[in-house]
Amino acid sequence: MKPYVPRKGDFVAVIFDPQSGHEQRGRRPALIVSNTLFNEHTGLAIVCPLTNTDRDFPFHVAVIDDPDVTGFVMVEQVKSIDFRARKAKRIGRASDGVLE
């Protein structure tokens, strides 16, 4: 069985520790925003973590019509992660509206 390589639009569960300053921490869902080719060749993925707190920021993207994940994509918290070292686990797939 091939190891999991995230695809753009996947929701994954990731542990964001260690963190620093205002960065998100702990285990939380994240949206993969990098494409599969990048992820496969680098072993990294560019992600935006999600929060359940509605801060009414114009750059937070609501995830409301997804059966697996709800919350707000925090675009300002974009981060590159080693998805294997952080043991990213796929938990769903974003609708096309979230990715636009």
Tab-separated table of N, CA and C in Angstrom:
chain	number	residue	atom	x	y	z
A	1	MET	N	0.838	-1.184	0.000
A	1	MET	CA	0.000	0.000	0.000
A	1	MET	C	0.883	1.246	0.000
A	2	LYS	N	0.564	2.199	-0.879
A	2	LYS	CA	1.343	3.429	-0.970
A	2	LYS	C	1.053	4.333	0.229
A	3	PRO	N	2.080	5.036	0.709
A	3	PRO	CA	1.833	5.987	1.796
A	3	PRO	C	0.964	7.147	1.301
A	4	TYR	N	0.203	7.714	2.209
A	4	TYR	CA	-0.709	8.812	1.883
A	4	TYR	C	0.065	10.061	1.467
A	5	VAL	N	-0.312	10.612	0.316
A	5	VAL	CA	0.201	11.908	-0.144
A	5	VAL	C	-1.013	12.821	-0.280
A	6	PRO	N	-1.056	13.910	0.484
A	6	PRO	CA	-2.225	14.794	0.442
A	6	PRO	C	-2.440	15.404	-0.941
A	7	ARG	N	-3.702	15.628	-1.262
A	7	ARG	CA	-4.087	16.309	-2.498
A	7	ARG	C	-4.681	17.658	-2.143
A	8	LYS	N	-4.522	18.614	-3.042
A	8	LYS	CA	-5.131	19.925	-2.835
A	8	LYS	C	-6.623	19.740	-2.591
A	9	GLY	N	-7.119	20.344	-1.519
A	9	GLY	CA	-8.529	20.223	-1.181
A	9	GLY	C	-8.822	19.193	-0.115
A	10	ASP	N	-7.846	18.376	0.252
A	10	ASP	CA	-8.047	17.423	1.349
A	10	ASP	C	-8.089	18.169	2.678
A	11	PHE	N	-8.946	17.702	3.568
A	11	PHE	CA	-8.866	18.106	4.966
A	11	PHE	C	-8.056	17.036	5.680
A	12	VAL	N	-7.104	17.452	6.487
A	12	VAL	CA	-6.282	16.519	7.249
A	12	VAL	C	-6.293	16.921	8.714
A	13	ALA	N	-6.110	15.939	9.586
A	13	ALA	CA	-5.906	16.203	11.011
A	13	ALA	C	-4.403	16.264	11.234
A	14	VAL	N	-3.946	17.343	11.861
A	14	VAL	CA	-2.519	17.579	12.053
A	14	VAL	C	-2.275	18.083	13.474
A	15	ILE	N	-1.145	17.685	14.048
A	15	ILE	CA	-0.720	18.239	15.334
A	15	ILE	C	0.249	19.373	15.030
A	16	PHE	N	-0.110	20.597	15.398
A	16	PHE	CA	0.673	21.782	15.064
A	16	PHE	C	1.720	22.139	16.115
A	17	ASP	N	1.920	21.296	17.107
A	17	ASP	CA	2.958	21.559	18.107
A	17	ASP	C	4.299	21.085	17.574
A	18	PRO	N	5.378	21.755	17.848
A	18	PRO	CA	5.462	22.965	18.667
A	18	PRO	C	5.014	24.193	17.869
A	19	GLN	N	4.626	25.210	18.588
A	19	GLN	CA	4.201	26.463	17.982
A	19	GLN	C	4.935	27.608	18.651
A	20	SER	N	4.813	28.785	18.075
A	20	SER	CA	5.475	29.961	18.622
A	20	SER	C	4.584	31.175	18.422
A	21	GLY	N	4.553	32.051	19.394
A	21	GLY	CA	3.789	33.297	19.270
A	21	GLY	C	2.318	33.066	19.007
A	22	HIS	N	1.811	33.658	17.928
A	22	HIS	CA	0.386	33.594	17.592
A	22	HIS	C	0.027	32.424	16.690
A	23	GLU	N	0.963	31.516	16.451
A	23	GLU	CA	0.675	30.361	15.606
A	23	GLU	C	-0.321	29.432	16.297
A	24	GLN	N	-1.096	28.724	15.492
A	24	GLN	CA	-2.040	27.748	16.026
A	24	GLN	C	-1.281	26.557	16.594
A	25	ARG	N	-1.873	25.940	17.599
A	25	ARG	CA	-1.219	24.790	18.215
A	25	ARG	C	-2.231	23.673	18.429
A	26	GLY	N	-1.690	22.533	18.803
A	26	GLY	CA	-2.534	21.385	19.101
A	26	GLY	C	-3.008	20.664	17.850
A	27	ARG	N	-3.817	19.633	18.092
A	27	ARG	CA	-4.377	18.837	16.993
A	27	ARG	C	-5.607	19.558	16.466
A	28	ARG	N	-5.638	19.751	15.161
A	28	ARG	CA	-6.773	20.422	14.542
A	28	ARG	C	-6.829	20.070	13.064
A	29	PRO	N	-7.983	20.290	12.443
A	29	PRO	CA	-8.058	20.071	11.006
A	29	PRO	C	-7.328	21.172	10.250
A	30	ALA	N	-6.879	20.837	9.053
A	30	ALA	CA	-6.234	21.806	8.172
A	30	ALA	C	-6.626	21.489	6.738
A	31	LEU	N	-6.624	22.518	5.906
A	31	LEU	CA	-6.928	22.366	4.489
A	31	LEU	C	-5.624	22.363	3.705
A	32	ILE	N	-5.440	21.361	2.858
A	32	ILE	CA	-4.265	21.298	1.984
A	32	ILE	C	-4.486	22.275	0.828
A	33	VAL	N	-3.556	23.221	0.645
A	33	VAL	CA	-3.679	24.189	-0.447
A	33	VAL	C	-2.606	24.000	-1.521
A	34	SER	N	-1.603	23.183	-1.256
A	34	SER	CA	-0.577	22.898	-2.267
A	34	SER	C	-1.036	21.727	-3.137
A	35	ASN	N	-0.481	21.658	-4.356
A	35	ASN	CA	-0.913	20.586	-5.252
A	35	ASN	C	-0.162	19.279	-4.975
A	36	THR	N	-0.689	18.202	-5.512
A	36	THR	CA	-0.159	16.863	-5.253
A	36	THR	C	1.285	16.716	-5.709
A	37	LEU	N	1.626	17.281	-6.852
A	37	LEU	CA	2.994	17.191	-7.365
A	37	LEU	C	3.991	17.781	-6.363
A	38	PHE	N	3.691	18.964	-5.834
A	38	PHE	CA	4.541	19.592	-4.823
A	38	PHE	C	4.655	18.695	-3.593
A	39	ASN	N	3.529	18.218	-3.106
A	39	ASN	CA	3.502	17.396	-1.893
A	39	ASN	C	4.309	16.114	-2.074
A	40	GLU	N	4.118	15.473	-3.217
A	40	GLU	CA	4.782	14.200	-3.492
A	40	GLU	C	6.304	14.349	-3.584
A	41	HIS	N	6.763	15.397	-4.241
A	41	HIS	CA	8.199	15.555	-4.484
A	41	HIS	C	8.961	16.184	-3.327
A	42	THR	N	8.285	16.937	-2.475
A	42	THR	CA	8.985	17.601	-1.367
A	42	THR	C	8.776	16.913	-0.029
A	43	GLY	N	7.700	16.139	0.105
A	43	GLY	CA	7.353	15.573	1.404
A	43	GLY	C	6.732	16.613	2.320
A	44	LEU	N	6.474	17.790	1.757
A	44	LEU	CA	5.843	18.882	2.498
A	44	LEU	C	4.468	19.139	1.913
A	45	ALA	N	3.631	19.823	2.674
A	45	ALA	CA	2.341	20.288	2.184
A	45	ALA	C	2.104	21.675	2.758
A	46	ILE	N	1.508	22.528	1.962
A	46	ILE	CA	1.142	23.859	2.435
A	46	ILE	C	-0.303	23.771	2.896
A	47	VAL	N	-0.531	24.163	4.143
A	47	VAL	CA	-1.843	23.994	4.765
A	47	VAL	C	-2.311	25.291	5.410
A	48	CYS	N	-3.616	25.374	5.593
A	48	CYS	CA	-4.230	26.426	6.399
A	48	CYS	C	-5.038	25.729	7.482
A	49	PRO	N	-4.721	25.979	8.756
A	49	PRO	CA	-5.477	25.347	9.832
A	49	PRO	C	-6.898	25.900	9.930
A	50	LEU	N	-7.755	25.141	10.586
A	50	LEU	CA	-9.134	25.561	10.820
A	50	LEU	C	-9.348	25.847	12.296
A	51	THR	N	-10.340	26.689	12.557
A	51	THR	CA	-10.774	26.972	13.912
A	51	THR	C	-12.291	26.864	13.961
A	52	ASN	N	-12.835	26.626	15.132
A	52	ASN	CA	-14.286	26.629	15.314
A	52	ASN	C	-14.798	27.999	15.726
A	53	THR	N	-13.886	28.919	16.049
A	53	THR	CA	-14.259	30.242	16.534
A	53	THR	C	-14.473	31.201	15.370
A	54	ASP	N	-15.672	31.776	15.298
A	54	ASP	CA	-15.973	32.768	14.264
A	54	ASP	C	-15.510	34.133	14.753
A	55	ARG	N	-14.404	34.598	14.198
A	55	ARG	CA	-13.858	35.901	14.590
A	55	ARG	C	-14.330	37.010	13.650
A	56	ASP	N	-15.186	36.672	12.699
A	56	ASP	CA	-15.737	37.629	11.747
A	56	ASP	C	-14.646	38.324	10.937
A	57	PHE	N	-13.561	37.600	10.657
A	57	PHE	CA	-12.495	38.125	9.806
A	57	PHE	C	-12.910	37.930	8.348
A	58	PRO	N	-12.717	38.944	7.501
A	58	PRO	CA	-13.131	38.803	6.101
A	58	PRO	C	-12.312	37.776	5.325
A	59	PHE	N	-11.158	37.397	5.844
A	59	PHE	CA	-10.299	36.436	5.142
A	59	PHE	C	-10.418	35.032	5.710
A	60	HIS	N	-11.320	34.792	6.653
A	60	HIS	CA	-11.604	33.435	7.115
A	60	HIS	C	-12.688	32.852	6.214
A	61	VAL	N	-12.479	31.622	5.771
A	61	VAL	CA	-13.414	30.971	4.853
A	61	VAL	C	-14.230	29.951	5.633
A	62	ALA	N	-15.546	30.142	5.642
A	62	ALA	CA	-16.430	29.237	6.377
A	62	ALA	C	-16.557	27.904	5.652
A	63	VAL	N	-16.485	26.831	6.419
A	63	VAL	CA	-16.728	25.477	5.912
A	63	VAL	C	-18.032	25.037	6.558
A	64	ILE	N	-19.119	25.099	5.783
A	64	ILE	CA	-20.429	24.840	6.377
A	64	ILE	C	-21.172	23.668	5.748
A	65	ASP	N	-20.896	23.354	4.494
A	65	ASP	CA	-21.640	22.297	3.805
A	65	ASP	C	-20.867	20.996	3.708
A	66	ASP	N	-19.910	20.806	4.585
A	66	ASP	CA	-19.089	19.601	4.532
A	66	ASP	C	-19.550	18.633	5.610
A	67	PRO	N	-19.797	17.370	5.263
A	67	PRO	CA	-20.261	16.415	6.269
A	67	PRO	C	-19.183	16.000	7.273
A	68	ASP	N	-17.903	16.179	6.916
A	68	ASP	CA	-16.820	15.697	7.773
A	68	ASP	C	-16.180	16.778	8.628
A	69	VAL	N	-16.140	18.015	8.134
A	69	VAL	CA	-15.393	19.083	8.796
A	69	VAL	C	-16.230	20.356	8.808
A	70	THR	N	-16.231	21.063	9.934
A	70	THR	CA	-16.861	22.380	10.007
A	70	THR	C	-15.884	23.341	10.663
A	71	GLY	N	-16.097	24.616	10.436
A	71	GLY	CA	-15.248	25.631	11.043
A	71	GLY	C	-14.881	26.704	10.044
A	72	PHE	N	-13.735	27.340	10.290
A	72	PHE	CA	-13.282	28.458	9.474
A	72	PHE	C	-11.821	28.251	9.104
A	73	VAL	N	-11.523	28.310	7.807
A	73	VAL	CA	-10.149	28.188	7.328
A	73	VAL	C	-9.439	29.504	7.636
A	74	MET	N	-8.328	29.421	8.384
A	74	MET	CA	-7.569	30.613	8.772
A	74	MET	C	-6.459	30.852	7.752
A	75	VAL	N	-6.778	31.613	6.723
A	75	VAL	CA	-5.844	31.849	5.626
A	75	VAL	C	-4.574	32.538	6.116
A	76	GLU	N	-4.683	33.364	7.135
A	76	GLU	CA	-3.508	34.085	7.661
A	76	GLU	C	-2.525	33.171	8.382
A	77	GLN	N	-2.914	31.933	8.656
A	77	GLN	CA	-2.059	30.985	9.377
A	77	GLN	C	-1.415	29.965	8.434
A	78	VAL	N	-1.326	30.284	7.145
A	78	VAL	CA	-0.753	29.367	6.155
A	78	VAL	C	0.625	28.890	6.614
A	79	LYS	N	0.881	27.599	6.414
A	79	LYS	CA	2.104	26.997	6.951
A	79	LYS	C	2.519	25.800	6.102
A	80	SER	N	3.810	25.609	5.976
A	80	SER	CA	4.350	24.430	5.310
A	80	SER	C	4.658	23.388	6.377
A	81	ILE	N	4.184	22.153	6.161
A	81	ILE	CA	4.414	21.090	7.144
A	81	ILE	C	4.991	19.856	6.465
A	82	ASP	N	5.732	19.072	7.220
A	82	ASP	CA	6.164	17.745	6.795
A	82	ASP	C	5.014	16.811	7.164
A	83	PHE	N	4.200	16.448	6.177
A	83	PHE	CA	2.969	15.709	6.476
A	83	PHE	C	3.231	14.306	7.003
A	84	ARG	N	4.381	13.735	6.689
A	84	ARG	CA	4.698	12.404	7.227
A	84	ARG	C	5.141	12.507	8.685
A	85	ALA	N	6.047	13.430	8.982
A	85	ALA	CA	6.539	13.591	10.353
A	85	ALA	C	5.413	14.000	11.300
A	86	ARG	N	4.473	14.794	10.794
A	86	ARG	CA	3.347	15.238	11.628
A	86	ARG	C	2.168	14.270	11.566
A	87	LYS	N	2.353	13.171	10.841
A	87	LYS	CA	1.344	12.098	10.764
A	87	LYS	C	-0.033	12.632	10.350
A	88	ALA	N	-0.042	13.429	9.286
A	88	ALA	CA	-1.302	13.977	8.777
A	88	ALA	C	-2.220	12.839	8.337
A	89	LYS	N	-3.467	12.928	8.743
A	89	LYS	CA	-4.454	11.896	8.414
A	89	LYS	C	-5.624	12.556	7.690
A	90	ARG	N	-5.964	12.022	6.532
A	90	ARG	CA	-7.079	12.581	5.759
A	90	ARG	C	-8.385	12.362	6.509
A	91	ILE	N	-9.160	13.451	6.643
A	91	ILE	CA	-10.440	13.355	7.343
A	91	ILE	C	-11.603	13.831	6.483
A	92	GLY	N	-11.313	14.267	5.260
A	92	GLY	CA	-12.390	14.724	4.386
A	92	GLY	C	-11.858	15.440	3.169
A	93	ARG	N	-12.785	15.980	2.420
A	93	ARG	CA	-12.451	16.678	1.173
A	93	ARG	C	-13.293	17.944	1.102
A	94	ALA	N	-12.655	19.063	0.782
A	94	ALA	CA	-13.347	20.351	0.700
A	94	ALA	C	-14.202	20.430	-0.558
A	95	SER	N	-15.291	21.158	-0.452
A	95	SER	CA	-16.112	21.420	-1.632
A	95	SER	C	-15.397	22.439	-2.517
A	96	ASP	N	-15.799	22.516	-3.766
A	96	ASP	CA	-15.168	23.451	-4.695
A	96	ASP	C	-15.287	24.893	-4.211
A	97	GLY	N	-16.376	25.231	-3.553
A	97	GLY	CA	-16.579	26.593	-3.062
A	97	GLY	C	-15.549	27.027	-2.044
A	98	VAL	N	-15.067	26.117	-1.236
A	98	VAL	CA	-14.056	26.439	-0.223
A	98	VAL	C	-12.728	26.753	-0.890
A	99	LEU	N	-12.418	26.075	-1.976
A	99	LEU	CA	-11.132	26.247	-2.645
A	99	LEU	C	-11.064	27.489	-3.528
A	100	GLU	N	-12.184	28.087	-3.846
A	100	GLU	CA	-12.168	29.254	-4.745
A	100	GLU	C	-11.726	30.503	-4.067
